[in-house]
């Protein structure tokens, strides 16, 4: 473990670059005015790519800064790269949408960059104060971009709902953190781990409130209530962003806090995570069946996927965390690819969101329909697509940990969830064609092509992702 003063600065280099770059972009936008949005979008993507390269180039091993409150290990590196890719893809996918909807504002991409900065801090947080600072830095820009379509009542309502419920969840998380501090006398994860075993039932009470805040950020039941309305009301590129990068940071926070801070009471938090996982899988599977708006359907799908990812955490083992990491990497590609198609659902001068509008897509846009079908099959867990392997790794970890009921319920929930994914495929391939959509933007073609090919070809060489995820998981134990 490296902890020299200069190493602390090096560990924070990607964060410094994002923070400094965001300030420069903000000033550039303020001075250039209406001429800046297109340039700001491109520069924001370049800035995120640069931060990702710096994460990869950081010295090997475990880097520690600020007396152990900020940690860069293989776990952090893996999820930081994933969050950065999700954010960059979200900005790329928004370029055509903003131009068509006349919603070009330079603040949008700057807010995405600042939110990503919060994600990177959150992923590396190793004490409760750093965790909260990272969480709020990630969340505050999200509240703003949810309401960024100023002339839309739905967007304003989405931003307000997200802000109010987000503030409530932050309060619960802070209350839980204060109880944990009160019973252990420290905010450091390492210090909490030393005191947790003999801290008694009071610590469990604090842990429940802490996990309640975590569940809100990853849209897990029973704190999922904001997700369908916010996903439907927010501008579609913003929904795509919400469904990808912030989920990665939320899962990172959940996993690191549970595994590193509370190893002495694993049996207790396993029960909480298993309950949340089961409830999320079942609600995500059953509640999506009656949805006709594709963005709401993706909201319930996201809730279900977070339930599947938490199956790996419930195992409480290195293999379980490896399953979570593999699941999140594949989930991000499935989600971004699907939203690339949703953003292409445009005709008669505006966006359409009804699933029925995809009717006959196989005849009007055959390539788009095929790639969308592959992504939906992957989400359903159909072999040999990547989504099958994602579920396979978390279920195997649960079985090895003796959580047979959890694994069986997960498999059954997958079967139920497959119904509404296959229903969309049926609409695309067997219903009478609706009017053609406008031509798909090149940026969306890139995202859809990359994500779909990743899911189709993953079975040929899964060892690369699985090996990196295994090394990342072992760094926590």
XYZ file of C-alpha atoms in Angstrom, residues 194-471:
278
model
C -12.580 -3.175 13.935
C -15.424 -2.018 16.197
C -18.420 -3.509 14.392
C -18.280 -7.011 15.846
C -18.817 -5.866 19.465
C -20.982 -2.772 18.902
C -24.318 -4.500 19.544
C -27.789 -3.980 18.068
C -27.491 -0.179 17.885
C -25.035 -0.484 15.016
C -27.507 -2.665 13.094
C -30.071 0.126 13.456
C -27.615 2.602 11.940
C -26.727 0.115 9.209
C -30.396 -0.154 8.174
C -30.664 3.632 7.694
C -27.343 3.700 5.856
C -28.483 0.954 3.493
C -31.808 2.764 2.979
C -29.874 5.692 1.517
C -27.866 3.314 -0.667
C -31.038 1.625 -1.927
C -32.483 4.967 -3.034
C -29.417 5.748 -5.134
C -29.531 2.393 -6.954
C -33.368 2.362 -7.293
C -33.757 -0.749 -5.155
C -37.077 -1.692 -3.514
C -38.516 -0.301 -1.233
C -36.886 3.035 -2.164
C -37.584 2.816 -5.883
C -40.687 5.019 -5.997
C -39.008 7.942 -7.782
C -37.629 5.902 -10.648
C -40.581 5.408 -13.080
C -41.763 9.038 -12.896
C -38.276 10.528 -13.171
C -37.290 8.229 -16.039
C -40.473 9.087 -17.937
C -40.399 12.831 -17.245
C -36.715 13.630 -17.733
C -35.391 14.312 -21.253
C -34.520 10.974 -22.856
C -30.700 11.477 -22.952
C -30.860 12.349 -19.250
C -32.821 9.156 -18.583
C -30.128 7.198 -20.435
C -27.513 8.808 -18.193
C -29.503 8.078 -15.003
C -29.867 4.429 -16.006
C -26.129 3.895 -16.519
C -23.323 5.835 -14.799
C -24.934 6.824 -11.446
C -26.010 3.202 -10.953
C -22.355 2.139 -11.230
C -21.315 4.611 -8.515
C -24.273 3.624 -6.315
C -23.405 -0.075 -6.508
C -19.734 0.758 -5.803
C -20.775 2.640 -2.656
C -23.048 -0.222 -1.582
C -20.395 -2.915 -2.101
C -17.409 -1.096 -0.573
C -19.319 0.031 2.516
C -20.814 -3.424 3.156
C -17.680 -5.478 2.509
C -14.986 -3.173 3.920
C -16.773 -1.461 6.820
C -19.001 -4.259 8.116
C -17.232 -7.615 7.634
C -17.815 -8.481 11.297
C -21.602 -8.441 10.909
C -21.851 -9.948 7.427
C -24.649 -12.320 8.452
C -26.839 -9.358 9.468
C -26.376 -7.220 6.377
C -26.658 -10.290 4.130
C -30.275 -10.639 5.245
C -31.007 -6.986 4.410
C -29.367 -7.207 0.984
C -31.087 -10.535 0.199
C -34.508 -9.032 1.031
C -33.844 -5.935 -1.068
C -32.585 -8.100 -3.921
C -35.632 -10.375 -3.937
C -38.079 -7.456 -3.694
C -36.327 -5.561 -6.515
C -36.185 -8.581 -8.835
C -39.863 -9.402 -8.318
C -41.150 -5.841 -8.589
C -38.964 -5.135 -11.621
C -40.271 -8.277 -13.322
C -43.979 -8.004 -12.574
C -44.551 -4.228 -12.584
C -43.023 -3.812 -16.068
C -45.503 -6.204 -17.710
C -48.322 -3.667 -18.084
C -46.165 -0.700 -19.151
C -46.779 0.842 -22.575
C -44.290 3.703 -22.273
C -40.822 2.372 -23.080
C -39.047 4.755 -20.696
C -41.210 3.597 -17.780
C -40.568 0.009 -18.812
C -36.822 0.704 -18.735
C -37.269 2.177 -15.246
C -38.780 -1.056 -13.925
C -36.193 -3.037 -15.875
C -33.474 -1.017 -14.115
C -35.016 -1.793 -10.713
C -35.000 -5.505 -11.589
C -31.400 -5.422 -12.815
C -30.223 -3.772 -9.595
C -31.920 -6.629 -7.744
C -29.965 -9.167 -9.809
C -26.690 -7.302 -9.201
C -27.331 -7.306 -5.439
C -27.613 -11.113 -5.513
C -23.825 -11.126 -5.839
C -23.377 -8.756 -2.890
C -25.734 -10.872 -0.773
C -23.280 -13.762 -1.201
C -20.755 -11.680 0.754
C -17.775 -13.337 -0.954
C -15.054 -12.268 -3.367
C -16.739 -14.351 -6.059
C -20.018 -12.560 -5.371
C -18.406 -9.122 -5.762
C -16.808 -10.346 -9.002
C -20.304 -11.258 -10.200
C -21.571 -7.771 -9.292
C -18.776 -6.128 -11.300
C -19.343 -8.317 -14.360
C -23.084 -7.673 -14.104
C -22.659 -3.890 -13.934
C -20.302 -3.793 -16.927
C -22.755 -5.771 -19.059
C -25.771 -3.863 -17.687
C -24.277 -0.514 -18.755
C -23.778 -1.720 -22.345
C -27.278 -3.214 -22.564
C -28.861 -0.032 -21.207
C -26.926 2.454 -23.357
C -27.559 0.415 -26.510
C -31.280 0.228 -25.812
C -31.514 3.962 -25.153
C -29.720 4.643 -28.451
C -32.741 3.019 -30.142
C -35.224 4.862 -27.886
C -33.575 8.172 -28.850
C -34.080 7.215 -32.510
C -37.864 6.881 -32.053
C -38.616 10.162 -33.791
C -41.232 10.990 -36.426
C -43.448 13.913 -37.419
C -41.028 16.366 -35.852
C -41.000 14.899 -32.340
C -40.118 11.995 -30.075
C -42.479 9.064 -29.504
C -42.239 6.833 -26.440
C -44.989 4.234 -26.813
C -43.851 0.636 -27.338
C -46.536 0.331 -30.032
C -44.605 2.868 -32.129
C -41.913 0.198 -32.665
C -44.407 -1.852 -34.707
C -42.871 -3.402 -37.805
C -39.401 -1.962 -37.097
C -37.881 -5.119 -38.619
C -39.284 -4.104 -42.013
C -38.654 -0.351 -41.882
C -35.239 -0.431 -40.114
C -34.047 -4.080 -40.167
C -30.531 -3.519 -38.763
C -31.784 -1.389 -35.878
C -34.483 -3.966 -35.107
C -31.977 -6.837 -35.086
C -29.529 -5.069 -32.765
C -32.371 -3.958 -30.473
C -33.675 -7.545 -30.353
C -30.208 -8.820 -29.394
C -30.007 -6.269 -26.572
C -33.478 -7.234 -25.324
C -32.602 -10.946 -25.452
C -29.438 -10.119 -23.504
C -31.462 -8.267 -20.862
C -33.719 -11.301 -20.586
C -30.652 -13.495 -19.985
C -30.918 -15.581 -23.149
C -27.702 -17.552 -23.896
C -25.185 -17.112 -25.429
C -25.556 -13.326 -25.107
C -23.690 -11.320 -22.457
C -26.752 -10.884 -20.217
C -26.845 -14.648 -19.635
C -23.277 -14.605 -18.296
C -24.065 -11.593 -16.097
C -26.821 -13.520 -14.319
C -24.857 -16.766 -14.353
C -21.975 -15.317 -12.310
C -24.163 -13.764 -9.610
C -26.352 -16.881 -9.294
C -23.321 -19.198 -9.044
C -21.872 -16.982 -6.281
C -25.199 -17.104 -4.396
C -25.391 -20.907 -4.690
C -21.803 -21.328 -3.440
C -22.682 -19.110 -0.472
C -25.660 -21.360 0.341
C -28.321 -18.812 -0.723
C -30.351 -21.341 -2.693
C -33.736 -19.642 -2.226
C -32.326 -16.324 -3.462
C -30.875 -17.991 -6.580
C -34.120 -19.854 -7.354
C -36.218 -16.689 -6.969
C -33.739 -14.880 -9.221
C -34.105 -17.490 -11.950
C -37.908 -17.362 -11.714
C -37.861 -13.539 -11.842
C -35.688 -13.773 -14.977
C -38.310 -15.966 -16.629
C -41.090 -13.498 -15.783
C -38.975 -10.540 -16.922
C -38.287 -12.229 -20.254
C -41.995 -11.823 -21.088
C -41.941 -8.057 -21.522
C -38.623 -8.039 -23.380
C -39.936 -10.656 -25.805
C -43.187 -8.702 -26.148
C -41.189 -5.776 -27.601
C -39.449 -8.142 -30.040
C -42.861 -9.439 -31.078
C -44.051 -5.865 -31.761
C -40.952 -5.138 -33.856
C -41.087 -8.320 -35.936
C -44.743 -9.383 -36.216
C -46.963 -6.269 -35.986
C -47.989 -4.223 -39.010
C -45.352 -1.541 -39.689
C -45.934 1.937 -38.329
C -44.630 5.032 -40.089
C -40.827 5.083 -40.553
C -38.672 6.838 -37.981
C -36.295 9.572 -39.076
C -32.745 8.543 -39.977
C -30.693 7.459 -36.964
C -27.991 9.950 -35.964
C -24.394 8.803 -36.450
C -23.604 9.206 -32.744
C -26.461 6.846 -31.871
C -25.321 4.356 -34.509
C -21.889 4.226 -32.879
C -23.293 3.627 -29.378
C -25.839 1.050 -30.578
C -23.294 -0.805 -32.715
C -20.606 -0.994 -30.032
C -23.017 -2.022 -27.256
C -24.864 -4.604 -29.352
C -21.666 -6.178 -30.716
C -20.247 -6.376 -27.182
C -23.328 -8.299 -26.040
C -23.361 -10.590 -29.088
C -19.627 -11.394 -29.130
C -18.995 -11.509 -25.372
C -19.385 -15.310 -25.316
C -16.341 -15.698 -27.585
C -13.915 -14.268 -25.029
C -15.466 -13.585 -21.596
C -12.157 -14.220 -19.802
C -10.849 -10.663 -20.221
C -13.727 -8.936 -18.398
C -14.110 -11.744 -15.860
C -10.375 -11.727 -15.068
C -10.268 -7.958 -14.533
C -13.426 -8.138 -12.382
C -11.889 -10.973 -10.324
C -8.756 -8.904 -9.608
